[in-house]
Amino acid sequence: MNLERAGEETAGWLADTRDALRFFTRLPVVSRDGDHGLPPFARTLRAFPLVGIATGGIQALFLVMITWLTGSPMLGAIAALAAGLIATGAFHEDGLADMADGFGGGWDKARKLEIMKDSRLGTYGASALLLALLFRVGAVSVLAERLGPVAAGAALIGAEAISRAASLHIGYALPAVRREGASYAAGRPSGEAYVTAWIAAALIGIFTVWPAISLLALAAGAVAAALAATGVASLAHRQIGGQTGDVAGAAQQLCIVAFLAVLTAFTHL
């Protein structure tokens, strides 16, 4: 019976990971039942950090390859980020830009939400997106220079996983503002799914960030990512009274920025 249950749990994790990869990336992954609609978020969200293994792994591969080919950690970091953007379709980056445009350009809740739904990129969104991308490239290039591209790539995998677990705080702490879209369909993550996601992210971090830098750096980075998510949640609550998919995407971006900032600081100490 225990073996049967373990087999079912393993199959469930594999199915959830496939669904998470299908929704959050552009990777050619088939869902558990061949459906192309929204995945069952109540279960799938626990596997969100596992997406970071794929997206971070792709970035790590390009970081190592281009750095070794060119001798330039900066070019390696740029190539890594470009590969990550292609793999995810800039899914979370789009959320950051939309949130910045809406919160910066709207004068009331309705107008902010209207701007966030507009696919056009405004000044606030372009500025936020550019700054976030520049910071990530700079941080990864510094890590590659100080640690070597392999260790920096491993740390990047951990950063991708931790930032995704931390960003789940948005859906856990705030109600969906719109009665439509992925954020509404996802609902509020259960406490079990939320904790499970953090455990999965922590385990990934233990096998990536700890060997590359230190356990203390991993813990401090996770705290920084959690604080970033809390800050985004507080801002969204004041601005629109809840959350949208764009807010969740923005949180992931700011969480990874915070995490990378801490890792960079620890390599300087």
CSV table of C-alpha atoms in Angstrom, one decimal:
chain,number,residue,atom,x,y,z
A,1,MET,CA,0.0,0.0,0.0
A,2,ASN,CA,2.8,2.4,0.8
A,3,LEU,CA,4.5,1.6,-2.5
A,4,GLU,CA,1.3,2.2,-4.3
A,5,ARG,CA,0.7,5.5,-2.6
A,6,ALA,CA,4.3,6.6,-3.3
A,7,GLY,CA,3.8,5.7,-6.9
A,8,GLU,CA,0.6,7.8,-7.1
A,9,GLU,CA,2.4,10.7,-5.4
A,10,THR,CA,5.3,10.6,-7.8
A,11,ALA,CA,2.9,10.4,-10.8
A,12,GLY,CA,1.0,13.4,-9.3
A,13,TRP,CA,4.3,15.5,-9.0
A,14,LEU,CA,5.2,14.6,-12.6
A,15,ALA,CA,1.8,15.6,-13.9
A,16,ASP,CA,1.9,18.9,-11.9
A,17,THR,CA,5.4,19.7,-13.1
A,18,ARG,CA,4.3,19.1,-16.7
A,19,ASP,CA,1.3,21.4,-16.3
A,20,ALA,CA,3.4,24.1,-14.6
A,21,LEU,CA,6.0,23.9,-17.5
A,22,ARG,CA,3.2,24.0,-20.1
A,23,PHE,CA,1.6,27.1,-18.6
A,24,PHE,CA,4.6,29.1,-17.4
A,25,THR,CA,7.0,28.4,-20.2
A,26,ARG,CA,7.1,28.0,-24.0
A,27,LEU,CA,8.7,24.5,-23.7
A,28,PRO,CA,6.9,21.8,-25.8
A,29,VAL,CA,5.3,20.0,-22.9
A,30,VAL,CA,2.1,17.9,-23.1
A,31,SER,CA,-0.4,18.2,-20.3
A,32,ARG,CA,-1.5,15.3,-18.2
A,33,ASP,CA,-4.7,14.8,-20.3
A,34,GLY,CA,-3.8,16.5,-23.5
A,35,ASP,CA,-5.9,19.6,-22.6
A,36,HIS,CA,-4.6,23.0,-23.7
A,37,GLY,CA,-6.7,25.0,-21.2
A,38,LEU,CA,-5.7,26.3,-17.8
A,39,PRO,CA,-4.1,23.6,-15.6
A,40,PRO,CA,-5.6,22.6,-12.2
A,41,PHE,CA,-3.8,25.4,-10.3
A,42,ALA,CA,-4.8,24.1,-6.9
A,43,ARG,CA,-2.3,21.2,-7.4
A,44,THR,CA,0.0,22.6,-10.0
A,45,LEU,CA,1.2,25.6,-8.0
A,46,ARG,CA,3.2,23.3,-5.6
A,47,ALA,CA,5.4,22.5,-8.6
A,48,PHE,CA,6.0,26.1,-9.6
A,49,PRO,CA,9.6,26.1,-8.1
A,50,LEU,CA,10.4,23.1,-10.2
A,51,VAL,CA,9.9,25.2,-13.3
A,52,GLY,CA,13.0,27.1,-12.1
A,53,ILE,CA,15.1,23.9,-12.7
A,54,ALA,CA,14.2,24.1,-16.4
A,55,THR,CA,14.4,27.8,-16.9
A,56,GLY,CA,17.5,28.2,-14.7
A,57,GLY,CA,19.1,25.1,-16.3
A,58,ILE,CA,18.7,26.6,-19.8
A,59,GLN,CA,20.2,29.9,-18.6
A,60,ALA,CA,23.0,28.1,-16.9
A,61,LEU,CA,23.9,26.2,-20.0
A,62,PHE,CA,24.1,29.4,-22.1
A,63,LEU,CA,26.0,31.2,-19.3
A,64,VAL,CA,28.7,28.5,-19.2
A,65,MET,CA,28.8,28.0,-23.0
A,66,ILE,CA,29.1,31.6,-24.0
A,67,THR,CA,31.4,32.5,-21.2
A,68,TRP,CA,33.8,29.8,-22.1
A,69,LEU,CA,33.6,30.6,-25.9
A,70,THR,CA,34.1,34.3,-25.5
A,71,GLY,CA,35.9,34.6,-22.2
A,72,SER,CA,33.4,37.3,-21.2
A,73,PRO,CA,31.1,36.7,-18.2
A,74,MET,CA,29.0,39.7,-19.4
A,75,LEU,CA,28.3,38.2,-22.8
A,76,GLY,CA,27.5,34.9,-21.0
A,77,ALA,CA,25.0,36.6,-18.7
A,78,ILE,CA,23.4,38.4,-21.7
A,79,ALA,CA,23.1,35.1,-23.6
A,80,ALA,CA,21.7,33.4,-20.5
A,81,LEU,CA,19.0,36.0,-19.9
A,82,ALA,CA,18.1,35.9,-23.6
A,83,ALA,CA,17.7,32.2,-23.5
A,84,GLY,CA,15.5,32.5,-20.4
A,85,LEU,CA,13.3,35.1,-22.1
A,86,ILE,CA,12.8,32.8,-25.0
A,87,ALA,CA,12.1,29.8,-22.8
A,88,THR,CA,9.4,31.6,-20.8
A,89,GLY,CA,8.1,33.9,-23.5
A,90,ALA,CA,9.0,36.8,-21.2
A,91,PHE,CA,5.9,35.7,-19.2
A,92,HIS,CA,6.8,37.3,-15.9
A,93,GLU,CA,8.7,40.2,-17.4
A,94,ASP,CA,5.5,41.2,-19.2
A,95,GLY,CA,3.7,41.2,-15.8
A,96,LEU,CA,6.4,43.6,-14.3
A,97,ALA,CA,6.0,46.0,-17.2
A,98,ASP,CA,2.2,45.9,-17.0
A,99,MET,CA,2.1,46.5,-13.3
A,100,ALA,CA,4.5,49.4,-13.5
A,101,ASP,CA,2.5,51.0,-16.3
A,102,GLY,CA,-0.8,50.5,-14.4
A,103,PHE,CA,0.4,51.6,-10.9
A,104,GLY,CA,2.4,54.5,-12.3
A,105,GLY,CA,0.0,55.8,-14.9
A,106,GLY,CA,-3.5,55.2,-13.5
A,107,TRP,CA,-5.3,57.6,-11.2
A,108,ASP,CA,-7.8,55.2,-9.8
A,109,LYS,CA,-8.4,51.4,-9.5
A,110,ALA,CA,-10.4,51.1,-12.7
A,111,ARG,CA,-7.9,53.0,-14.7
A,112,LYS,CA,-4.9,51.1,-13.3
A,113,LEU,CA,-6.6,47.8,-14.2
A,114,GLU,CA,-7.4,49.1,-17.7
A,115,ILE,CA,-3.8,50.1,-18.3
A,116,MET,CA,-2.5,46.8,-17.0
A,117,LYS,CA,-4.7,45.0,-19.5
A,118,ASP,CA,-3.5,47.1,-22.4
A,119,SER,CA,-0.8,45.2,-24.3
A,120,ARG,CA,1.1,48.4,-25.2
A,121,LEU,CA,4.3,49.3,-23.3
A,122,GLY,CA,4.4,52.6,-21.6
A,123,THR,CA,7.2,54.7,-20.0
A,124,TYR,CA,6.8,53.2,-16.5
A,125,GLY,CA,6.8,49.7,-17.8
A,126,ALA,CA,9.7,50.1,-20.1
A,127,SER,CA,11.8,51.7,-17.3
A,128,ALA,CA,11.0,49.0,-14.8
A,129,LEU,CA,11.6,46.2,-17.3
A,130,LEU,CA,14.9,47.8,-18.5
A,131,LEU,CA,16.2,48.3,-14.9
A,132,ALA,CA,15.3,44.7,-13.9
A,133,LEU,CA,16.9,43.2,-16.9
A,134,LEU,CA,20.1,45.3,-16.5
A,135,PHE,CA,20.3,44.4,-12.9
A,136,ARG,CA,19.9,40.7,-13.6
A,137,VAL,CA,22.6,40.7,-16.3
A,138,GLY,CA,24.9,42.7,-14.1
A,139,ALA,CA,24.4,40.4,-11.1
A,140,VAL,CA,24.8,37.2,-13.1
A,141,SER,CA,28.0,38.5,-14.8
A,142,VAL,CA,29.5,39.4,-11.5
A,143,LEU,CA,28.7,36.0,-10.0
A,144,ALA,CA,30.2,34.3,-13.1
A,145,GLU,CA,33.3,36.4,-12.7
A,146,ARG,CA,33.7,35.8,-9.0
A,147,LEU,CA,32.6,32.2,-8.8
A,148,GLY,CA,33.1,30.9,-12.3
A,149,PRO,CA,30.3,30.2,-14.8
A,150,VAL,CA,29.5,26.7,-13.6
A,151,ALA,CA,28.9,27.8,-9.9
A,152,ALA,CA,27.1,31.0,-11.1
A,153,GLY,CA,24.9,28.8,-13.3
A,154,ALA,CA,24.0,26.6,-10.3
A,155,ALA,CA,23.2,29.7,-8.2
A,156,LEU,CA,21.0,30.9,-11.0
A,157,ILE,CA,19.0,27.7,-10.9
A,158,GLY,CA,18.4,28.2,-7.2
A,159,ALA,CA,17.4,31.9,-7.8
A,160,GLU,CA,14.8,30.8,-10.4
A,161,ALA,CA,13.3,28.3,-7.9
A,162,ILE,CA,13.3,30.5,-4.8
A,163,SER,CA,11.8,33.5,-6.7
A,164,ARG,CA,8.9,31.3,-7.9
A,165,ALA,CA,8.1,30.0,-4.4
A,166,ALA,CA,8.3,33.5,-2.9
A,167,SER,CA,6.0,34.9,-5.6
A,168,LEU,CA,3.2,32.5,-4.6
A,169,HIS,CA,2.7,34.8,-1.6
A,170,ILE,CA,0.8,37.2,-3.9
A,171,GLY,CA,-2.0,34.7,-4.5
A,172,TYR,CA,-1.9,33.5,-1.0
A,173,ALA,CA,-2.2,36.9,0.6
A,174,LEU,CA,-4.4,38.8,-1.8
A,175,PRO,CA,-7.7,38.0,-3.6
A,176,ALA,CA,-8.0,38.2,-7.3
A,177,VAL,CA,-9.3,41.6,-8.5
A,178,ARG,CA,-10.8,40.4,-11.7
A,179,ARG,CA,-13.4,37.7,-12.1
A,180,GLU,CA,-11.5,36.3,-15.1
A,181,GLY,CA,-8.1,35.2,-16.1
A,182,ALA,CA,-5.5,32.9,-14.7
A,183,SER,CA,-5.2,34.7,-11.3
A,184,TYR,CA,-8.9,34.2,-10.7
A,185,ALA,CA,-8.8,30.6,-12.0
A,186,ALA,CA,-5.9,29.8,-9.8
A,187,GLY,CA,-7.6,30.8,-6.7
A,188,ARG,CA,-5.8,31.1,-3.3
A,189,PRO,CA,-3.1,28.5,-2.9
A,190,SER,CA,-3.7,26.2,0.0
A,191,GLY,CA,-1.4,26.4,2.9
A,192,GLU,CA,-0.1,22.9,2.1
A,193,ALA,CA,0.7,23.8,-1.5
A,194,TYR,CA,2.4,27.0,-0.4
A,195,VAL,CA,4.6,25.3,2.2
A,196,THR,CA,5.3,22.4,-0.2
A,197,ALA,CA,6.5,24.9,-2.9
A,198,TRP,CA,8.8,26.5,-0.4
A,199,ILE,CA,10.2,23.1,0.7
A,200,ALA,CA,10.8,22.2,-2.9
A,201,ALA,CA,12.5,25.5,-3.6
A,202,ALA,CA,14.7,25.1,-0.4
A,203,LEU,CA,15.8,21.7,-1.5
A,204,ILE,CA,16.7,23.0,-4.9
A,205,GLY,CA,18.6,25.8,-3.3
A,206,ILE,CA,20.5,23.4,-1.0
A,207,PHE,CA,21.8,21.5,-4.1
A,208,THR,CA,22.7,24.7,-6.1
A,209,VAL,CA,23.3,27.8,-4.0
A,210,TRP,CA,24.8,26.2,-1.0
A,211,PRO,CA,27.7,24.5,-2.9
A,212,ALA,CA,28.2,27.5,-5.0
A,213,ILE,CA,28.3,30.1,-2.2
A,214,SER,CA,27.0,29.2,1.2
A,215,LEU,CA,24.0,28.1,3.2
A,216,LEU,CA,23.9,31.5,4.9
A,217,ALA,CA,23.7,33.2,1.4
A,218,LEU,CA,20.8,30.9,0.5
A,219,ALA,CA,18.9,31.7,3.7
A,220,ALA,CA,19.5,35.4,3.4
A,221,GLY,CA,18.5,35.4,-0.3
A,222,ALA,CA,15.3,33.5,0.5
A,223,VAL,CA,14.4,36.1,3.2
A,224,ALA,CA,15.1,38.9,0.7
A,225,ALA,CA,12.9,37.3,-1.9
A,226,ALA,CA,10.1,36.8,0.7
A,227,LEU,CA,10.4,40.4,1.7
A,228,ALA,CA,10.2,41.5,-1.9
A,229,ALA,CA,7.0,39.5,-2.4
A,230,THR,CA,5.5,41.0,0.7
A,231,GLY,CA,6.4,44.4,-0.5
A,232,VAL,CA,4.7,43.8,-3.9
A,233,ALA,CA,1.6,42.4,-2.1
A,234,SER,CA,1.4,45.5,0.1
A,235,LEU,CA,1.8,47.8,-2.9
A,236,ALA,CA,-0.9,45.9,-4.9
A,237,HIS,CA,-3.3,46.0,-2.0
A,238,ARG,CA,-3.0,49.8,-1.7
A,239,GLN,CA,-3.1,50.3,-5.5
A,240,ILE,CA,-5.9,48.0,-6.6
A,241,GLY,CA,-7.1,46.1,-3.6
A,242,GLY,CA,-5.9,42.7,-4.7
A,243,GLN,CA,-3.8,40.9,-7.2
A,244,THR,CA,-3.8,39.9,-10.9
A,245,GLY,CA,-1.5,37.7,-13.0
A,246,ASP,CA,0.6,40.7,-13.8
A,247,VAL,CA,1.2,41.4,-10.1
A,248,ALA,CA,2.3,37.8,-9.6
A,249,GLY,CA,4.6,38.0,-12.5
A,250,ALA,CA,6.1,41.3,-11.3
A,251,ALA,CA,6.6,39.7,-7.9
A,252,GLN,CA,8.6,36.9,-9.4
A,253,GLN,CA,10.8,39.4,-11.2
A,254,LEU,CA,11.5,41.5,-8.1
A,255,CYS,CA,12.0,38.4,-6.0
A,256,ILE,CA,14.8,37.1,-8.3
A,257,VAL,CA,16.3,40.6,-8.4
A,258,ALA,CA,16.4,40.7,-4.5
A,259,PHE,CA,17.8,37.1,-4.4
A,260,LEU,CA,20.5,37.8,-6.9
A,261,ALA,CA,21.4,41.1,-5.1
A,262,VAL,CA,22.0,39.1,-1.8
A,263,LEU,CA,24.1,36.5,-3.6
A,264,THR,CA,26.2,39.1,-5.2
A,265,ALA,CA,26.8,40.8,-1.9
A,266,PHE,CA,27.8,37.5,-0.2
A,267,THR,CA,30.4,36.9,-2.9
A,268,HIS,CA,31.9,40.3,-2.1
A,269,LEU,CA,32.2,39.7,1.6
